[in-house]
CSV table of C-alpha atoms and ligand atoms in Angstrom, one decimal:
chain,number,residue,atom,x,y,z
A,1001,MET,CA,-13.4,47.3,86.6
A,1002,ALA,CA,-15.1,50.4,85.2
A,1003,ASP,CA,-12.9,53.4,84.5
A,1004,PRO,CA,-12.0,55.4,87.6
A,1005,LYS,CA,-13.1,59.0,88.1
A,1006,PRO,CA,-10.9,61.9,87.0
A,1007,ILE,CA,-8.4,63.0,89.7
A,1008,VAL,CA,-9.9,66.5,89.5
A,1009,ASP,CA,-13.1,67.8,87.9
A,1010,HIS,CA,-12.9,71.6,88.5
A,1011,LEU,CA,-10.6,72.0,85.4
A,1012,PHE,CA,-10.0,70.0,82.3
A,1013,THR,CA,-6.5,68.4,82.4
A,1014,ALA,CA,-4.6,66.1,80.0
A,1015,ASP,CA,-1.2,64.7,79.2
A,1016,PRO,CA,-0.3,64.0,82.8
A,1017,SER,CA,3.4,63.7,83.8
A,1018,ALA,CA,3.6,62.3,87.3
A,1019,HIS,CA,6.7,62.5,89.5
A,1020,VAL,CA,7.4,61.9,93.2
A,1021,PHE,CA,9.2,64.8,94.9
A,1022,ASN,CA,9.8,65.0,98.6
A,1023,ASN,CA,7.6,61.9,99.2
A,1024,LYS,CA,4.6,63.5,97.5
A,1025,LEU,CA,3.0,62.7,94.1
A,1026,TYR,CA,3.0,65.6,91.7
A,1027,VAL,CA,1.2,65.8,88.4
A,1028,TYR,CA,2.1,68.2,85.6
A,1029,PRO,CA,-0.7,68.1,83.1
A,1030,SER,CA,-1.8,70.2,80.1
A,1031,HIS,CA,-4.7,72.6,81.1
A,1032,ASP,CA,-7.4,72.1,78.5
A,1033,ARG,CA,-9.7,75.0,77.8
A,1034,GLU,CA,-12.9,75.7,75.9
A,1035,THR,CA,-12.5,77.0,72.3
A,1036,ASP,CA,-14.6,77.4,69.2
A,1037,ILE,CA,-11.8,75.9,67.0
A,1038,ALA,CA,-13.1,72.9,65.1
A,1039,ASP,CA,-11.3,69.6,65.5
A,1040,ASN,CA,-8.7,68.9,62.9
A,1041,ASP,CA,-5.6,66.7,62.4
A,1042,ASN,CA,-3.3,69.7,63.1
A,1043,GLY,CA,-4.6,69.7,66.7
A,1044,ASP,CA,-5.6,73.4,66.5
A,1045,GLN,CA,-8.4,72.7,69.0
A,1046,TYR,CA,-5.8,72.1,71.7
A,1047,ASP,CA,-5.4,75.8,72.4
A,1048,MET,CA,-4.0,76.0,75.9
A,1049,THR,CA,-2.5,79.0,77.6
A,1050,ASP,CA,-1.2,78.0,81.0
A,1051,TYR,CA,-0.2,75.1,83.4
A,1052,HIS,CA,-1.4,74.1,86.8
A,1053,VAL,CA,0.4,71.7,89.1
A,1054,PHE,CA,-1.4,69.2,91.3
A,1055,SER,CA,-0.2,67.1,94.2
A,1056,MET,CA,-1.4,64.3,96.5
A,1057,ASP,CA,0.1,62.8,99.7
A,1058,THR,CA,-1.7,59.5,99.2
A,1059,VAL,CA,-3.4,57.8,96.3
A,1060,GLY,CA,-7.1,58.2,96.8
A,1061,GLY,CA,-6.6,61.2,99.1
A,1062,PRO,CA,-7.3,64.9,98.4
A,1063,VAL,CA,-5.7,66.4,95.3
A,1064,THR,CA,-4.3,69.9,95.7
A,1065,ASP,CA,-4.4,72.3,92.8
A,1066,HIS,CA,-1.4,74.7,93.3
A,1067,GLY,CA,-2.8,77.2,90.8
A,1068,ILE,CA,-1.1,78.7,87.8
A,1069,ALA,CA,2.6,77.6,87.6
A,1070,LEU,CA,3.3,79.2,84.2
A,1071,SER,CA,1.4,81.3,81.7
A,1072,ALA,CA,1.9,81.9,78.0
A,1073,SER,CA,1.8,85.6,78.7
A,1074,SER,CA,5.0,85.4,80.7
A,1075,VAL,CA,7.0,83.7,78.0
A,1076,PRO,CA,8.3,86.1,75.4
A,1077,TRP,CA,8.8,83.4,72.6
A,1078,VAL,CA,5.4,81.6,72.9
A,1079,GLY,CA,2.8,82.3,70.2
A,1080,LYS,CA,0.2,79.7,71.2
A,1081,GLN,CA,-0.7,76.2,72.2
A,1082,MET,CA,1.0,75.2,75.4
A,1083,TRP,CA,0.9,71.4,75.0
A,1084,ALA,CA,2.0,68.5,77.1
A,1085,PRO,CA,4.6,69.4,79.8
A,1086,ASP,CA,6.9,67.5,82.1
A,1087,ALA,CA,9.0,68.3,85.1
A,1088,ALA,CA,12.3,67.2,86.6
A,1089,SER,CA,14.4,67.9,89.7
A,1090,LYS,CA,18.1,68.2,90.1
A,1091,ASN,CA,20.4,69.8,92.7
A,1092,GLY,CA,17.4,71.1,94.7
A,1093,LYS,CA,15.8,73.0,91.7
A,1094,TYR,CA,12.7,72.1,89.7
A,1095,TYR,CA,12.4,72.4,86.0
A,1096,LEU,CA,9.2,72.6,83.9
A,1097,TYR,CA,9.6,71.6,80.3
A,1098,TYR,CA,6.8,72.6,77.9
A,1099,PRO,CA,6.2,72.7,74.1
A,1100,ALA,CA,4.5,75.6,72.4
A,1101,ARG,CA,4.3,77.2,69.0
A,1102,ASP,CA,6.6,80.2,68.6
A,1103,LYS,CA,5.4,83.4,66.9
A,1104,GLU,CA,6.2,81.8,63.5
A,1105,GLY,CA,4.0,78.7,64.3
A,1106,VAL,CA,6.9,76.3,64.9
A,1107,PHE,CA,6.7,74.1,67.9
A,1108,ARG,CA,9.7,74.5,70.3
A,1109,ILE,CA,10.4,73.3,73.8
A,1110,GLY,CA,10.9,75.7,76.6
A,1111,VAL,CA,12.2,75.3,80.2
A,1112,ALA,CA,11.2,77.2,83.3
A,1113,VAL,CA,12.9,77.0,86.7
A,1114,GLY,CA,11.5,77.0,90.2
A,1115,SER,CA,12.5,76.4,93.8
A,1116,LYS,CA,9.5,74.2,94.6
A,1117,PRO,CA,7.9,71.3,92.8
A,1118,GLU,CA,4.6,73.2,92.4
A,1119,GLY,CA,6.3,76.3,91.0
A,1120,PRO,CA,5.9,79.1,90.2
A,1121,PHE,CA,8.4,78.6,87.4
A,1122,GLU,CA,10.5,81.4,85.8
A,1123,PRO,CA,10.8,80.8,82.1
A,1124,ASP,CA,14.0,81.1,80.1
A,1125,PRO,CA,13.4,83.9,77.6
A,1126,GLU,CA,14.2,81.6,74.5
A,1127,PRO,CA,13.2,78.0,73.8
A,1128,ILE,CA,15.9,75.3,74.4
A,1129,LYS,CA,18.4,75.7,71.5
A,1130,GLY,CA,18.1,72.7,69.1
A,1131,SER,CA,14.7,71.6,70.5
A,1132,TYR,CA,11.7,71.2,68.2
A,1133,SER,CA,8.3,69.4,68.0
A,1134,ILE,CA,6.3,68.5,71.1
A,1135,ASP,CA,5.7,66.4,74.2
A,1136,PRO,CA,9.0,66.8,76.2
A,1137,ALA,CA,9.6,64.1,78.8
A,1138,THR,CA,12.5,64.0,81.1
A,1139,PHE,CA,14.3,61.2,82.8
A,1140,VAL,CA,17.0,61.6,85.4
A,1141,ASP,CA,19.0,58.4,85.8
A,1142,GLU,CA,20.5,57.0,89.1
A,1143,ASP,CA,23.9,58.4,88.1
A,1144,GLY,CA,22.4,61.9,87.7
A,1145,SER,CA,22.5,62.0,83.9
A,1146,ALA,CA,19.4,63.7,82.6
A,1147,TYR,CA,17.7,63.1,79.3
A,1148,LEU,CA,15.0,65.0,77.3
A,1149,TYR,CA,12.7,62.9,75.0
A,1150,PHE,CA,10.4,64.6,72.6
A,1151,GLY,CA,8.6,64.5,69.3
A,1152,GLY,CA,5.2,64.0,67.8
A,1153,ILE,CA,4.0,63.6,64.2
A,1154,TRP,CA,1.1,65.3,62.3
A,1155,GLY,CA,0.2,68.4,64.4
A,1156,GLY,CA,3.4,67.9,66.4
A,1157,GLN,CA,5.5,68.7,63.3
A,1158,LEU,CA,8.1,65.9,63.7
A,1159,GLN,CA,7.8,65.1,60.0
A,1160,CYS,CA,8.8,68.7,59.1
A,1161,TRP,CA,12.3,68.0,60.6
A,1162,ARG,CA,13.3,65.0,58.5
A,1163,THR,CA,16.1,67.0,56.9
A,1164,GLY,CA,17.3,68.5,60.2
A,1165,GLU,CA,15.8,71.8,59.2
A,1166,PHE,CA,12.1,72.9,59.5
A,1167,VAL,CA,10.4,72.4,56.2
A,1168,LYS,CA,6.8,73.7,56.5
A,1169,SER,CA,5.6,72.0,53.3
A,1170,ALA,CA,6.5,68.6,54.8
A,1171,TYR,CA,3.5,68.9,57.1
A,1172,GLU,CA,1.4,67.8,54.2
A,1173,SER,CA,3.1,64.4,53.9
A,1174,MET,CA,2.2,63.9,57.5
A,1175,GLU,CA,4.6,61.0,58.1
A,1176,ALA,CA,6.7,58.4,56.5
A,1177,SER,CA,4.8,55.7,54.6
A,1178,GLY,CA,4.7,52.0,53.7
A,1179,ASP,CA,7.8,49.8,54.5
A,1180,GLU,CA,9.9,52.9,55.2
A,1181,ALA,CA,11.0,53.1,58.8
A,1182,ALA,CA,8.6,55.0,60.9
A,1183,LEU,CA,9.6,58.5,62.1
A,1184,LEU,CA,11.4,58.1,65.4
A,1185,PRO,CA,11.1,60.1,68.7
A,1186,ARG,CA,14.1,62.1,69.7
A,1187,VAL,CA,16.3,62.1,72.8
A,1188,ALA,CA,19.0,64.5,73.9
A,1189,LYS,CA,21.2,64.7,77.0
A,1190,LEU,CA,20.6,67.7,79.2
A,1191,THR,CA,23.4,69.8,80.5
A,1192,GLU,CA,24.2,69.9,84.3
A,1193,ASP,CA,22.0,73.0,84.7
A,1194,MET,CA,19.1,71.2,82.9
A,1195,ARG,CA,18.5,74.1,80.6
A,1196,SER,CA,20.3,73.1,77.4
A,1197,ILE,CA,20.9,70.2,75.2
A,1198,GLU,CA,24.4,68.6,75.2
A,1199,GLY,CA,25.9,66.6,72.4
A,1200,GLY,CA,23.0,66.9,69.9
A,1201,VAL,CA,19.7,65.3,69.3
A,1202,LYS,CA,19.5,61.6,68.5
A,1203,GLU,CA,16.7,59.3,67.2
A,1204,VAL,CA,15.2,56.8,69.6
A,1205,GLU,CA,15.1,53.5,67.8
A,1206,ILE,CA,12.1,51.2,68.4
A,1207,ARG,CA,12.7,47.8,66.9
A,1208,ASP,CA,10.6,44.6,66.5
A,1209,ALA,CA,11.7,41.3,68.1
A,1210,GLU,CA,13.8,40.6,65.0
A,1211,GLY,CA,15.7,43.8,65.5
A,1212,LYS,CA,14.2,45.7,62.6
A,1213,LEU,CA,12.9,49.2,62.9
A,1214,LEU,CA,9.1,49.4,63.0
A,1215,HIS,CA,7.6,50.3,59.6
A,1216,ALA,CA,5.8,53.6,59.0
A,1217,SER,CA,2.7,51.5,57.9
A,1218,ASP,CA,2.7,49.7,61.3
A,1219,HIS,CA,0.2,52.1,62.8
A,1220,ASP,CA,-0.6,49.8,65.7
A,1221,ARG,CA,3.0,49.9,67.0
A,1222,ARG,CA,4.8,52.8,65.6
A,1223,PHE,CA,5.6,56.0,67.6
A,1224,PHE,CA,3.2,58.9,67.2
A,1225,GLU,CA,3.7,61.1,70.3
A,1226,ALA,CA,3.7,61.2,74.1
A,1227,ALA,CA,7.1,59.7,74.9
A,1228,TRP,CA,7.8,58.6,78.5
A,1229,LEU,CA,10.7,56.8,80.1
A,1230,HIS,CA,10.9,54.9,83.3
A,1231,LYS,CA,13.3,52.4,84.8
A,1232,TYR,CA,12.5,49.0,86.3
A,1233,LYS,CA,14.9,46.4,87.6
A,1234,GLY,CA,17.8,48.1,85.7
A,1235,LYS,CA,15.9,48.1,82.3
A,1236,TYR,CA,14.6,51.2,80.5
A,1237,TYR,CA,10.9,51.2,79.5
A,1238,PHE,CA,10.1,53.7,76.7
A,1239,SER,CA,6.4,54.2,76.3
A,1240,TYR,CA,4.4,56.3,73.8
A,1241,SER,CA,1.1,56.8,72.0
A,1242,THR,CA,0.4,55.2,68.6
A,1243,GLY,CA,-1.8,58.2,67.8
A,1244,ASP,CA,-4.3,57.4,65.1
A,1245,THR,CA,-4.6,53.8,66.4
A,1246,HIS,CA,-5.0,55.2,70.0
A,1247,PHE,CA,-2.9,52.7,71.9
A,1248,LEU,CA,-0.4,53.3,74.7
A,1249,ALA,CA,2.5,51.0,73.8
A,1250,TYR,CA,6.0,50.4,75.2
A,1251,ALA,CA,9.4,49.0,74.3
A,1252,ILE,CA,12.3,47.9,76.6
A,1253,GLY,CA,16.0,48.7,76.3
A,1254,GLU,CA,19.3,48.4,78.1
A,1255,SER,CA,20.2,52.1,77.8
A,1256,PRO,CA,18.2,55.3,78.2
A,1257,LEU,CA,19.3,56.2,74.6
A,1258,GLY,CA,17.9,52.9,73.2
A,1259,PRO,CA,17.5,50.9,71.1
A,1260,PHE,CA,14.2,49.7,72.5
A,1261,THR,CA,12.4,46.5,71.5
A,1262,TYR,CA,8.6,46.7,71.2
A,1263,ALA,CA,7.1,44.9,74.2
A,1264,GLY,CA,3.3,45.4,73.9
A,1265,ARG,CA,0.4,47.6,74.9
A,1266,ILE,CA,-0.3,49.3,78.2
A,1267,LEU,CA,-3.7,50.7,77.5
A,1268,GLU,CA,-6.4,50.2,74.8
A,1269,PRO,CA,-8.1,53.2,73.3
A,1270,VAL,CA,-9.8,55.6,75.7
A,1271,GLN,CA,-12.7,57.9,75.0
A,1272,GLY,CA,-11.4,60.8,72.8
A,1273,TRP,CA,-8.9,61.0,70.0
A,1274,THR,CA,-5.7,61.5,72.0
A,1275,THR,CA,-4.1,59.2,74.5
A,1276,HIS,CA,-1.1,60.3,76.6
A,1277,HIS,CA,0.3,59.1,79.9
A,1278,SER,CA,3.1,58.7,82.4
A,1279,ILE,CA,4.3,55.9,84.7
A,1280,VAL,CA,5.5,56.4,88.2
A,1281,GLU,CA,6.4,54.4,91.3
A,1282,PHE,CA,4.9,55.8,94.5
A,1283,LYS,CA,5.1,54.2,97.9
A,1284,GLY,CA,6.0,50.8,96.5
A,1285,LYS,CA,3.3,50.6,93.8
A,1286,TRP,CA,3.3,51.6,90.1
A,1287,TYR,CA,0.7,53.9,88.5
A,1288,LEU,CA,-0.3,54.8,85.1
A,1289,PHE,CA,-1.6,58.4,84.7
A,1290,TYR,CA,-3.6,58.9,81.5
A,1291,HIS,CA,-6.6,61.0,80.3
A,1292,ASP,CA,-9.9,60.6,78.5
A,1293,THR,CA,-12.9,62.7,77.6
A,1294,SER,CA,-15.5,61.0,79.8
A,1295,LEU,CA,-16.5,64.2,81.5
A,1296,SER,CA,-16.9,66.5,78.5
A,1297,GLY,CA,-17.4,64.2,75.4
A,1298,LYS,CA,-15.1,66.6,73.5
A,1299,ASN,CA,-11.7,65.7,72.2
A,1300,HIS,CA,-10.1,68.9,73.5
A,1301,LEU,CA,-11.6,68.8,77.0
A,1302,ARG,CA,-9.9,65.9,78.7
A,1303,SER,CA,-9.6,64.7,82.3
A,1304,VAL,CA,-6.6,63.0,84.0
A,1305,LYS,CA,-7.2,59.6,85.6
A,1306,MET,CA,-4.9,57.1,87.3
A,1307,ARG,CA,-4.8,53.3,87.6
A,1308,GLU,CA,-2.4,50.9,89.2
A,1309,LEU,CA,0.1,49.0,87.0
A,1310,VAL,CA,1.8,45.7,87.8
A,1311,TYR,CA,4.7,43.7,86.2
A,1312,ASP,CA,4.2,40.1,85.3
A,1313,ALA,CA,6.7,37.3,85.9
A,1314,GLU,CA,8.6,38.4,82.7
A,1315,ASP,CA,8.6,42.1,83.8
A,1316,LYS,CA,5.9,43.0,81.2
A,1317,LEU,CA,3.6,45.8,82.2
A,1318,LYS,CA,-0.1,45.5,82.6
A,1319,LEU,CA,-3.1,47.1,84.4
A,1320,ALA,CA,-3.5,45.7,87.9
A,1321,VAL,CA,-7.2,45.4,87.3
A,1322,PRO,CA,-8.1,45.0,83.6
A,1323,ARG,CA,-10.6,47.5,82.1
A,1324,SER,CA,-14.1,46.0,81.6
B,946,FUB,O1,-2.5,68.2,74.5
B,946,FUB,C1,-2.1,68.4,73.2
B,946,FUB,C2,-1.6,67.2,72.5
B,946,FUB,O2,-2.5,66.2,72.5
B,946,FUB,C3,-0.4,66.6,73.2
B,946,FUB,O3,0.8,67.3,73.1
B,946,FUB,C4,-0.4,65.3,72.6
B,946,FUB,O4,0.4,64.3,73.2
B,946,FUB,C5,-1.9,64.9,72.7
B,946,FUB,O5,-2.3,64.4,73.9
């Protein structure tokens, strides 16, 4: 099957986080915009300033653009680069989580609160205390416990936090190397009001079949950015991008806090440098939301697409119709 069309083409959209709220499918993507900034490994070309929320009642039906849900200009701490967001709902309220560089150039994660899934969202005036790096993803478990996953290396600055403090010069080393364990994504429990971290930030362990942490040199499997968590038949599926090898990979665990055991790839490289996704169940079927640059041919102008996913007899994930 050839790649599907983008879900919308009147805007460039990327990093889609999909959720079902009130029986509708909502998508919270980055809103890519044109810029003269040249491509670099720091990701400076991803220079976004606001978020739109999209929804659909049925897969294949019309997609509604609900307009601007949050702008950089309304968040006092944001300097630039509103990157990949996510959303969650608890106790009748909706929360938008988003990363951006603060005025000192350090990526932090903010939260904004709304009364409807599509926003608008009122931002907290400061980023979430103890948050850092990029690509927040939330997961609310069946018992109501909520988790925030985050982290991304290279431009996402995770390597700058290896000591627990931000070390700007660590950017140059880019990541761990060789047989050293790969840098790990982070997870924190969210407080009942969904606006703070409770109990500190932990590393999310991704292990091989022998139980060893993946090596930093294992670029085909190690975590780079774009964390996502979903649950299937009582097991937790942690998925992510391998970055410079451009795969969407996943690992399976018994707890939302991990450890997770590497289980394979969900998507081979798409057109464009970045790959970023979410996985959601809607009306009894599972879907992968992802992006590529098929409309623009430019790394920083991406378009969200979706495809059906299925589980095989061993509960491994795969595309319902393989890409041709
Ligand atoms: O959209 C900017 C960045 O590109 C995201 O935060 C990464 O996951 C990558 O998709």
